[in-house]
Structures are given as structure tokens and as C-alpha cells.
PDB file of C-alpha atoms and ligand atoms in Angstrom:
ATOM      1  CA  UNK A   1      -6.517   3.844  22.967  1.00 49.00           C
ATOM      2  CA  UNK A   2      -5.155   0.596  22.422  1.00 49.00           C
ATOM      3  CA  UNK A   3      -2.447  -0.055  24.796  1.00 59.00           C
ATOM      4  CA  UNK A   4       0.950  -1.588  23.314  1.00 66.00           C
ATOM      5  CA  UNK A   5      -0.061  -4.891  25.005  1.00 76.00           C
ATOM      6  CA  UNK A   6      -3.229  -5.158  23.063  1.00 88.00           C
ATOM      7  CA  UNK A   7      -1.318  -4.034  19.864  1.00 94.00           C
ATOM      8  CA  UNK A   8       1.555  -6.738  20.640  1.00 94.00           C
ATOM      9  CA  UNK A   9      -1.159  -9.620  20.815  1.00 95.00           C
ATOM     10  CA  UNK A  10      -2.965  -8.036  17.420  1.00 97.00           C
ATOM     11  CA  UNK A  11       0.402  -7.973  15.789  1.00 97.00           C
ATOM     12  CA  UNK A  12       1.097 -11.761  16.605  1.00 97.00           C
ATOM     13  CA  UNK A  13      -2.187 -12.764  15.345  1.00 97.00           C
ATOM     14  CA  UNK A  14      -1.739 -10.629  11.634  1.00 98.00           C
ATOM     15  CA  UNK A  15       1.962 -11.964  11.358  1.00 98.00           C
ATOM     16  CA  UNK A  16       0.717 -15.679  12.052  1.00 98.00           C
ATOM     17  CA  UNK A  17      -2.079 -15.107   9.449  1.00 98.00           C
ATOM     18  CA  UNK A  18       0.898 -13.732   7.184  1.00 98.00           C
ATOM     19  CA  UNK A  19       2.888 -16.378   7.732  1.00 98.00           C
ATOM     20  CA  UNK A  20       0.134 -19.252   7.168  1.00 98.00           C
ATOM     21  CA  UNK A  21      -0.976 -17.524   3.879  1.00 98.00           C
ATOM     22  CA  UNK A  22       2.616 -17.174   2.489  1.00 98.00           C
ATOM     23  CA  UNK A  23       3.300 -20.945   3.347  1.00 97.00           C
ATOM     24  CA  UNK A  24       0.911 -21.881   1.195  1.00 96.00           C
ATOM     25  CA  UNK A  25       2.405 -20.306  -1.909  1.00 95.00           C
ATOM     26  CA  UNK A  26       5.743 -21.864  -0.874  1.00 97.00           C
ATOM     27  CA  UNK A  27       7.310 -18.295   0.605  1.00 97.00           C
ATOM     28  CA  UNK A  28       8.591 -17.212   3.390  1.00 97.00           C
ATOM     29  CA  UNK A  29       7.119 -14.655   6.024  1.00 96.00           C
ATOM     30  CA  UNK A  30       9.811 -12.104   5.616  1.00 97.00           C
ATOM     31  CA  UNK A  31       8.771 -12.275   1.943  1.00 97.00           C
ATOM     32  CA  UNK A  32       5.515 -10.390   2.640  1.00 98.00           C
ATOM     33  CA  UNK A  33       5.746  -6.758   3.523  1.00 98.00           C
ATOM     34  CA  UNK A  34       3.376  -5.932   6.653  1.00 98.00           C
ATOM     35  CA  UNK A  35       2.454  -2.303   5.831  1.00 98.00           C
ATOM     36  CA  UNK A  36       0.830  -1.016   9.367  1.00 98.00           C
ATOM     37  CA  UNK A  37      -1.849   1.539   8.557  1.00 98.00           C
ATOM     38  CA  UNK A  38      -1.903   4.083  11.311  1.00 98.00           C
ATOM     39  CA  UNK A  39      -4.494   6.496  10.067  1.00 98.00           C
ATOM     40  CA  UNK A  40      -7.092   5.678  12.579  1.00 97.00           C
ATOM     41  CA  UNK A  41      -4.678   6.031  15.574  1.00 96.00           C
ATOM     42  CA  UNK A  42      -2.417   8.543  17.303  1.00 96.00           C
ATOM     43  CA  UNK A  43       1.321   8.773  17.517  1.00 97.00           C
ATOM     44  CA  UNK A  44       1.370   6.574  20.589  1.00 96.00           C
ATOM     45  CA  UNK A  45      -0.084   3.881  18.801  1.00 96.00           C
ATOM     46  CA  UNK A  46       2.519   4.255  16.113  1.00 97.00           C
ATOM     47  CA  UNK A  47       5.031   4.343  18.520  1.00 97.00           C
ATOM     48  CA  UNK A  48       3.885   1.081  20.051  1.00 96.00           C
ATOM     49  CA  UNK A  49       4.065  -0.603  16.877  1.00 97.00           C
ATOM     50  CA  UNK A  50       7.586   0.519  16.133  1.00 97.00           C
ATOM     51  CA  UNK A  51       8.308  -0.623  19.798  1.00 95.00           C
ATOM     52  CA  UNK A  52       7.151  -4.325  18.539  1.00 95.00           C
ATOM     53  CA  UNK A  53       9.349  -4.383  15.600  1.00 96.00           C
ATOM     54  CA  UNK A  54       6.855  -2.693  12.954  1.00 98.00           C
ATOM     55  CA  UNK A  55       8.958  -0.531  10.475  1.00 98.00           C
ATOM     56  CA  UNK A  56       6.619   0.403   7.571  1.00 98.00           C
ATOM     57  CA  UNK A  57       3.579   2.577   8.691  1.00 98.00           C
ATOM     58  CA  UNK A  58       0.737   3.493   6.334  1.00 98.00           C
ATOM     59  CA  UNK A  59      -0.877   6.843   6.106  1.00 98.00           C
ATOM     60  CA  UNK A  60      -3.872   8.426   3.779  1.00 98.00           C
ATOM     61  CA  UNK A  61      -3.384  11.528   4.110  1.00 98.00           C
ATOM     62  CA  UNK A  62      -0.494  13.853   3.655  1.00 98.00           C
ATOM     63  CA  UNK A  63      -0.981  16.146   6.608  1.00 97.00           C
ATOM     64  CA  UNK A  64      -1.643  13.544   9.155  1.00 98.00           C
ATOM     65  CA  UNK A  65       1.130  11.552   7.806  1.00 98.00           C
ATOM     66  CA  UNK A  66       3.674  14.583   8.387  1.00 98.00           C
ATOM     67  CA  UNK A  67       2.415  15.302  11.857  1.00 98.00           C
ATOM     68  CA  UNK A  68       3.188  11.577  12.908  1.00 98.00           C
ATOM     69  CA  UNK A  69       6.565  11.814  11.012  1.00 98.00           C
ATOM     70  CA  UNK A  70       7.578  14.858  12.871  1.00 98.00           C
ATOM     71  CA  UNK A  71       6.724  13.552  16.465  1.00 98.00           C
ATOM     72  CA  UNK A  72       8.679  10.239  15.335  1.00 98.00           C
ATOM     73  CA  UNK A  73      11.025  11.671  13.664  1.00 98.00           C
ATOM     74  CA  UNK A  74      13.903   9.978  16.008  1.00 98.00           C
ATOM     75  CA  UNK A  75      12.550   6.613  14.826  1.00 98.00           C
ATOM     76  CA  UNK A  76      13.552   5.217  11.458  1.00 97.00           C
ATOM     77  CA  UNK A  77      10.052   4.556  10.143  1.00 98.00           C
ATOM     78  CA  UNK A  78       9.533   3.842   6.660  1.00 98.00           C
ATOM     79  CA  UNK A  79       6.252   5.629   5.509  1.00 98.00           C
ATOM     80  CA  UNK A  80       3.717   4.576   3.051  1.00 98.00           C
ATOM     81  CA  UNK A  81       1.116   7.054   1.476  1.00 98.00           C
ATOM     82  CA  UNK A  82      -1.564   4.909   0.646  1.00 98.00           C
ATOM     83  CA  UNK A  83      -4.483   7.214   0.080  1.00 97.00           C
ATOM     84  CA  UNK A  84      -5.662   9.281  -2.297  1.00 97.00           C
ATOM     85  CA  UNK A  85      -3.247  12.224  -3.283  1.00 97.00           C
ATOM     86  CA  UNK A  86      -4.433  15.236  -4.789  1.00 97.00           C
ATOM     87  CA  UNK A  87      -2.226  16.762  -7.353  1.00 97.00           C
ATOM     88  CA  UNK A  88      -1.484  19.801  -5.988  1.00 97.00           C
ATOM     89  CA  UNK A  89      -0.341  18.100  -2.706  1.00 97.00           C
ATOM     90  CA  UNK A  90       2.450  16.157  -4.753  1.00 97.00           C
ATOM     91  CA  UNK A  91       5.295  18.701  -3.749  1.00 96.00           C
ATOM     92  CA  UNK A  92       4.511  17.639   0.083  1.00 96.00           C
ATOM     93  CA  UNK A  93       4.401  14.304  -0.159  1.00 97.00           C
ATOM     94  CA  UNK A  94       7.467  13.636  -2.650  1.00 97.00           C
ATOM     95  CA  UNK A  95      10.581  12.946  -0.458  1.00 96.00           C
ATOM     96  CA  UNK A  96       8.589  12.198   2.538  1.00 97.00           C
ATOM     97  CA  UNK A  97       7.583   8.533   1.826  1.00 98.00           C
ATOM     98  CA  UNK A  98       9.122   5.313   0.843  1.00 98.00           C
ATOM     99  CA  UNK A  99       6.628   4.507  -1.514  1.00 98.00           C
ATOM    100  CA  UNK A 100       3.406   6.205  -3.055  1.00 98.00           C
ATOM    101  CA  UNK A 101       0.785   3.225  -3.544  1.00 98.00           C
ATOM    102  CA  UNK A 102      -1.789   5.359  -4.659  1.00 98.00           C
ATOM    103  CA  UNK A 103      -0.670   6.993  -8.274  1.00 98.00           C
ATOM    104  CA  UNK A 104      -4.394   6.750  -9.530  1.00 97.00           C
ATOM    105  CA  UNK A 105      -4.000   9.113 -12.766  1.00 97.00           C
ATOM    106  CA  UNK A 106      -1.575  10.529 -15.119  1.00 98.00           C
ATOM    107  CA  UNK A 107      -1.798  13.835 -14.127  1.00 97.00           C
ATOM    108  CA  UNK A 108      -0.556  13.033 -10.288  1.00 98.00           C
ATOM    109  CA  UNK A 109       1.962  10.661 -12.065  1.00 98.00           C
ATOM    110  CA  UNK A 110       3.383  13.755 -13.714  1.00 98.00           C
ATOM    111  CA  UNK A 111       3.054  15.954 -10.655  1.00 98.00           C
ATOM    112  CA  UNK A 112       4.836  13.747  -8.598  1.00 98.00           C
ATOM    113  CA  UNK A 113       7.736  13.367 -11.401  1.00 98.00           C
ATOM    114  CA  UNK A 114       7.860  16.845 -11.657  1.00 97.00           C
ATOM    115  CA  UNK A 115       8.274  17.314  -7.493  1.00 97.00           C
ATOM    116  CA  UNK A 116      10.938  14.404  -7.659  1.00 97.00           C
ATOM    117  CA  UNK A 117      12.912  16.404 -10.102  1.00 95.00           C
ATOM    118  CA  UNK A 118      13.518  18.811  -7.298  1.00 89.00           C
ATOM    119  CA  UNK A 119      13.427  16.666  -4.348  1.00 84.00           C
ATOM    120  CA  UNK A 120      14.939  13.306  -5.832  1.00 84.00           C
ATOM    121  CA  UNK A 121      13.569  10.124  -7.043  1.00 90.00           C
ATOM    122  CA  UNK A 122      10.283   8.930  -6.234  1.00 97.00           C
ATOM    123  CA  UNK A 123       9.060   5.022  -6.152  1.00 98.00           C
ATOM    124  CA  UNK A 124       5.547   4.633  -6.537  1.00 98.00           C
ATOM    125  CA  UNK A 125       2.576   1.963  -7.151  1.00 98.00           C
ATOM    126  CA  UNK A 126      -0.325   2.176  -9.767  1.00 98.00           C
ATOM    127  CA  UNK A 127      -3.385   2.378  -8.603  1.00 98.00           C
ATOM    128  CA  UNK A 128      -6.111  -0.390 -10.213  1.00 98.00           C
ATOM    129  CA  UNK A 129      -9.667  -0.040  -9.943  1.00 96.00           C
ATOM    130  CA  UNK A 130      -9.925  -4.062 -10.860  1.00 93.00           C
ATOM    131  CA  UNK A 131     -13.175  -4.088  -9.490  1.00 85.00           C
ATOM    132  CA  UNK A 132     -15.000  -1.613 -12.070  1.00 82.00           C
ATOM    133  CA  UNK A 133     -16.741   0.058  -9.372  1.00 79.00           C
ATOM    134  CA  UNK A 134     -17.626   3.794 -10.029  1.00 75.00           C
ATOM    135  CA  UNK A 135     -16.744   5.081  -6.829  1.00 72.00           C
ATOM    136  CA  UNK A 136     -13.095   3.429  -6.596  1.00 75.00           C
ATOM    137  CA  UNK A 137     -10.158   5.578  -7.861  1.00 88.00           C
ATOM    138  CA  UNK A 138      -7.441   3.999 -10.097  1.00 96.00           C
ATOM    139  CA  UNK A 139      -6.940   3.021 -13.683  1.00 97.00           C
ATOM    140  CA  UNK A 140      -9.341   0.639 -15.262  1.00 96.00           C
ATOM    141  CA  UNK A 141      -7.577  -2.606 -16.284  1.00 95.00           C
ATOM    142  CA  UNK A 142      -7.639  -1.448 -20.085  1.00 95.00           C
ATOM    143  CA  UNK A 143      -5.810   1.962 -19.193  1.00 96.00           C
ATOM    144  CA  UNK A 144      -2.934   0.178 -17.653  1.00 97.00           C
ATOM    145  CA  UNK A 145      -0.823  -0.287 -20.877  1.00 96.00           C
ATOM    146  CA  UNK A 146      -1.252   3.121 -22.436  1.00 97.00           C
ATOM    147  CA  UNK A 147      -0.563   4.761 -18.626  1.00 97.00           C
ATOM    148  CA  UNK A 148       2.812   2.575 -18.374  1.00 97.00           C
ATOM    149  CA  UNK A 149       3.706   3.746 -22.034  1.00 96.00           C
ATOM    150  CA  UNK A 150       3.432   7.230 -20.776  1.00 97.00           C
ATOM    151  CA  UNK A 151       5.118   7.051 -17.429  1.00 96.00           C
ATOM    152  CA  UNK A 152       8.131   5.269 -18.983  1.00 95.00           C
ATOM    153  CA  UNK A 153       9.125   8.440 -20.088  1.00 95.00           C
ATOM    154  CA  UNK A 154       9.029  10.192 -16.848  1.00 97.00           C
ATOM    155  CA  UNK A 155      12.772  10.271 -15.715  1.00 96.00           C
ATOM    156  CA  UNK A 156      12.017  10.757 -11.979  1.00 97.00           C
ATOM    157  CA  UNK A 157       9.731   8.249 -11.079  1.00 97.00           C
ATOM    158  CA  UNK A 158       9.931   4.489 -10.846  1.00 98.00           C
ATOM    159  CA  UNK A 159       7.069   2.348 -11.116  1.00 98.00           C
ATOM    160  CA  UNK A 160       7.550  -0.465  -8.471  1.00 98.00           C
ATOM    161  CA  UNK A 161       4.066  -2.082  -8.670  1.00 98.00           C
ATOM    162  CA  UNK A 162       0.452  -2.556  -8.803  1.00 98.00           C
ATOM    163  CA  UNK A 163      -1.734  -1.764  -5.884  1.00 98.00           C
ATOM    164  CA  UNK A 164      -5.726  -2.429  -5.498  1.00 97.00           C
ATOM    165  CA  UNK A 165      -8.539  -1.739  -2.839  1.00 94.00           C
ATOM    166  CA  UNK A 166     -11.236  -4.123  -2.481  1.00 91.00           C
ATOM    167  CA  UNK A 167     -14.697  -3.360  -1.945  1.00 89.00           C
ATOM    168  CA  UNK A 168     -16.375  -4.168   1.398  1.00 89.00           C
ATOM    169  CA  UNK A 169     -17.515  -7.932   0.849  1.00 88.00           C
ATOM    170  CA  UNK A 170     -19.786 -10.064   2.985  1.00 92.00           C
ATOM    171  CA  UNK A 171     -17.233 -12.608   1.974  1.00 95.00           C
ATOM    172  CA  UNK A 172     -13.713 -12.022   1.364  1.00 94.00           C
ATOM    173  CA  UNK A 173     -13.301 -15.304  -1.049  1.00 96.00           C
ATOM    174  CA  UNK A 174     -14.999 -12.456  -3.538  1.00 95.00           C
ATOM    175  CA  UNK A 175     -11.742 -10.655  -3.480  1.00 96.00           C
ATOM    176  CA  UNK A 176      -9.672 -13.790  -4.814  1.00 97.00           C
ATOM    177  CA  UNK A 177     -10.813 -12.786  -8.557  1.00 97.00           C
ATOM    178  CA  UNK A 178      -9.745  -9.198  -8.330  1.00 96.00           C
ATOM    179  CA  UNK A 179      -6.429 -10.431  -6.554  1.00 98.00           C
ATOM    180  CA  UNK A 180      -5.676 -12.581  -9.096  1.00 98.00           C
ATOM    181  CA  UNK A 181      -6.565 -10.389 -12.015  1.00 97.00           C
ATOM    182  CA  UNK A 182      -4.105  -7.613 -10.818  1.00 98.00           C
ATOM    183  CA  UNK A 183      -1.457 -10.320 -10.484  1.00 98.00           C
ATOM    184  CA  UNK A 184      -2.148 -11.404 -13.785  1.00 98.00           C
ATOM    185  CA  UNK A 185      -2.022  -7.628 -15.102  1.00 97.00           C
ATOM    186  CA  UNK A 186       1.584  -7.290 -13.368  1.00 98.00           C
ATOM    187  CA  UNK A 187       2.923 -10.587 -14.751  1.00 98.00           C
ATOM    188  CA  UNK A 188       2.047  -9.276 -18.270  1.00 97.00           C
ATOM    189  CA  UNK A 189       3.448  -5.941 -17.849  1.00 97.00           C
ATOM    190  CA  UNK A 190       6.606  -7.195 -16.018  1.00 96.00           C
ATOM    191  CA  UNK A 191       8.427  -8.262 -19.122  1.00 93.00           C
ATOM    192  CA  UNK A 192       8.287  -4.941 -20.610  1.00 92.00           C
ATOM    193  CA  UNK A 193       8.866  -3.181 -17.325  1.00 95.00           C
ATOM    194  CA  UNK A 194      10.987  -5.220 -14.684  1.00 96.00           C
ATOM    195  CA  UNK A 195      10.661  -2.545 -12.111  1.00 97.00           C
ATOM    196  CA  UNK A 196       7.203  -3.682 -11.974  1.00 98.00           C
ATOM    197  CA  UNK A 197       7.811  -6.074  -8.893  1.00 98.00           C
ATOM    198  CA  UNK A 198       5.278  -5.599  -6.005  1.00 98.00           C
ATOM    199  CA  UNK A 199       1.609  -6.171  -5.402  1.00 98.00           C
ATOM    200  CA  UNK A 200       0.213  -4.124  -2.625  1.00 98.00           C
ATOM    201  CA  UNK A 201      -3.216  -5.847  -2.040  1.00 98.00           C
ATOM    202  CA  UNK A 202      -4.927  -6.988   0.718  1.00 97.00           C
ATOM    203  CA  UNK A 203      -6.469  -5.343   4.187  1.00 97.00           C
ATOM    204  CA  UNK A 204      -7.740  -6.806   7.171  1.00 97.00           C
ATOM    205  CA  UNK A 205     -11.005  -8.150   5.594  1.00 96.00           C
ATOM    206  CA  UNK A 206      -9.040 -10.383   3.073  1.00 97.00           C
ATOM    207  CA  UNK A 207      -5.071 -10.006   3.446  1.00 98.00           C
ATOM    208  CA  UNK A 208      -4.492 -13.830   3.840  1.00 97.00           C
ATOM    209  CA  UNK A 209      -6.492 -14.430   0.549  1.00 98.00           C
ATOM    210  CA  UNK A 210      -4.529 -11.569  -1.246  1.00 98.00           C
ATOM    211  CA  UNK A 211      -1.158 -13.266  -0.332  1.00 98.00           C
ATOM    212  CA  UNK A 212      -2.528 -16.459  -1.729  1.00 98.00           C
ATOM    213  CA  UNK A 213      -2.817 -14.806  -4.939  1.00 98.00           C
ATOM    214  CA  UNK A 214       0.668 -12.868  -4.906  1.00 98.00           C
ATOM    215  CA  UNK A 215       0.481 -10.106  -2.685  1.00 98.00           C
ATOM    216  CA  UNK A 216       3.717  -9.185  -0.992  1.00 98.00           C
ATOM    217  CA  UNK A 217       2.745  -5.995   0.406  1.00 98.00           C
ATOM    218  CA  UNK A 218      -0.539  -5.854   2.731  1.00 98.00           C
ATOM    219  CA  UNK A 219      -2.013  -2.935   4.524  1.00 98.00           C
ATOM    220  CA  UNK A 220      -3.579  -3.660   7.603  1.00 98.00           C
ATOM    221  CA  UNK A 221      -5.078  -1.243  10.290  1.00 98.00           C
ATOM    222  CA  UNK A 222      -8.247  -2.657  12.036  1.00 97.00           C
ATOM    223  CA  UNK A 223      -6.989  -6.261  12.783  1.00 98.00           C
ATOM    224  CA  UNK A 224      -3.908  -4.463  14.498  1.00 98.00           C
ATOM    225  CA  UNK A 225      -5.921  -1.837  16.771  1.00 95.00           C
ATOM    226  CA  UNK A 226      -9.000  -3.354  17.497  1.00 91.00           C
ATOM    227  CA  UNK A 227      -9.766  -4.333  21.072  1.00 87.00           C
ATOM    228  CA  UNK A 228     -12.214  -7.280  21.748  1.00 72.00           C
TER     229      UNK A 228
HETATM  230  C1  PLP B   1      -7.762   2.187   5.674  1.00 61.37           C
HETATM  231  C2  PLP B   1      -7.035   1.647   4.542  1.00 61.37           C
HETATM  232  C3  PLP B   1      -6.430   0.159   4.511  1.00 61.37           C
HETATM  233  C4  PLP B   1      -6.591  -0.875   6.162  1.00 61.37           C
HETATM  234  O1  PLP B   1      -7.701  -1.333   6.176  1.00 61.37           O
HETATM  235  P1  PLP B   1      -8.307  -2.088   7.171  1.00 61.37           P
HETATM  236  O2  PLP B   1      -9.547  -2.649   6.684  1.00 61.37           O
HETATM  237  O3  PLP B   1      -8.285  -1.251   8.522  1.00 61.37           O
HETATM  238  O4  PLP B   1      -7.225  -3.184   7.584  1.00 61.37           O
HETATM  239  C5  PLP B   1      -5.808  -0.383   3.725  1.00 61.37           C
HETATM  240  N1  PLP B   1      -5.671   0.576   2.543  1.00 61.37           N
HETATM  241  C6  PLP B   1      -5.973   1.819   2.151  1.00 61.37           C
HETATM  242  C7  PLP B   1      -5.873   2.256   1.178  1.00 61.37           C
HETATM  243  C8  PLP B   1      -6.821   2.237   3.362  1.00 61.37           C
HETATM  244  O5  PLP B   1      -7.209   3.454   3.171  1.00 61.37           O
END
């Protein structure tokens, strides 16, 4: 288990990388939301992050997220759902996360909307498959416009932006064109859908590049917990 001292040092390094990348695009570090991904660690590490001032935590499985939420219910943590969400789990997820980053199909959007009708509003990002990899879930670029058209009519769900996951890359620079194309998609559709604000892109391997290309949310796990 990574001890708190370890996590604090890692967090400082991550924050420095965020600040440097933000500066390159003329932004302040506060403009970038660090979503600390706790999927691979336990409750103690999540709490250690909180004690270091991190308030946004990300999980990729509903059941594990709810377990941590229960254990840390006394803390004011904003939980983000970042992993694939099965349609039949929408009920369990809605109301438990400030943002669902991983809406990857219209079926799921409809299920979240129906759950949100009972539980209150739901803020989501649409997950885009920018790299075109068969194994990655998400909307293909050509599907975005028709998807937004349909989602517009869902009254209990608000699309706050776009998310993407890059493949594992030998050279993180290879992610740059993928990030930049996600930003262009967001910019293009923002005119007709002004809530399309956020770009959730970048993980340990490439979050600096994602920020340089316009990310305002980065999802970072490994860099916070590694012990080397
Ligand atoms: C695990 C995960 C991350 C974090 O990846 P690291 O390489 O550990 O920083 C980001 N986004 C998603 C969707 C993940 O599942």
C-alpha cells in the first residue's frame, strides 16, 4: 500500500505537470480538474488523497465506487464514474456521481435519462472512440452529431462535454492528434449545444499533452500511487 507521504510526493509531481502544461496554453492550474483514479487502490489511499486536498475521485466500476463512497461518506468527495457502465446499472449509478464520463451508447443515455427522471438530474460526458480501435467503446466521430440530436430530447440528462481514452502508446506524442480532434469536435458542436464545455482526456502516460491540446479534466491513477 502506498503510504500518504508517498502519495503526497506523487501528487506534487502530478500537480507540477498540470501547472506546466496549463501554462503552455495560457491557463492557470485551477482551470484543470484532476480526477484522481482510485480503482486500483483501497479506501486508505483514497482517504490519503482527500487529506492532501484532492476532492475529485474517479472509479470505473459502480459496485467498487459505492463501497468506497459508503466508507468515506463523511468526507466531501465528488465521485466521477469513468468506466463502462452497463445499461442495467444506470439506476445504481445515477445520483451517486457528479459526472458520468463514459456514456458510450444511445441506449445507455436513455437508461440514464430514465433513472434521472426518478433520482434527479444527471450530468454526463459522451465517450468518443477517436482512435477507431475496434476494442474501444464509444461513439465514432461520425456518430456524434446524430447522437447529440437524439440526446437533446432527453430532459433529465445534460451533456457537459466529451471524453476519450487513448490506446497504450510507446510515444505519448502519438496521442496529440487524437486529443486535438476531440477538441475540434467539441468546438464544432458547442455552438448548437452550449453545455458541451468539458474535455476529459489524458491519463498518466499523456495528460500533459492532453492539457496542451485543451483538456480541462484529466483522469490520473498510476502516477499518484506508484512507488519507485
Ligand atoms: C484507469 C483509468 C484511467 C487512469 O489511468 P492511469 O494510466 O492509471 O493514469 C483513466 N481513465 C480511465 C477510463 C481509466 O479506466
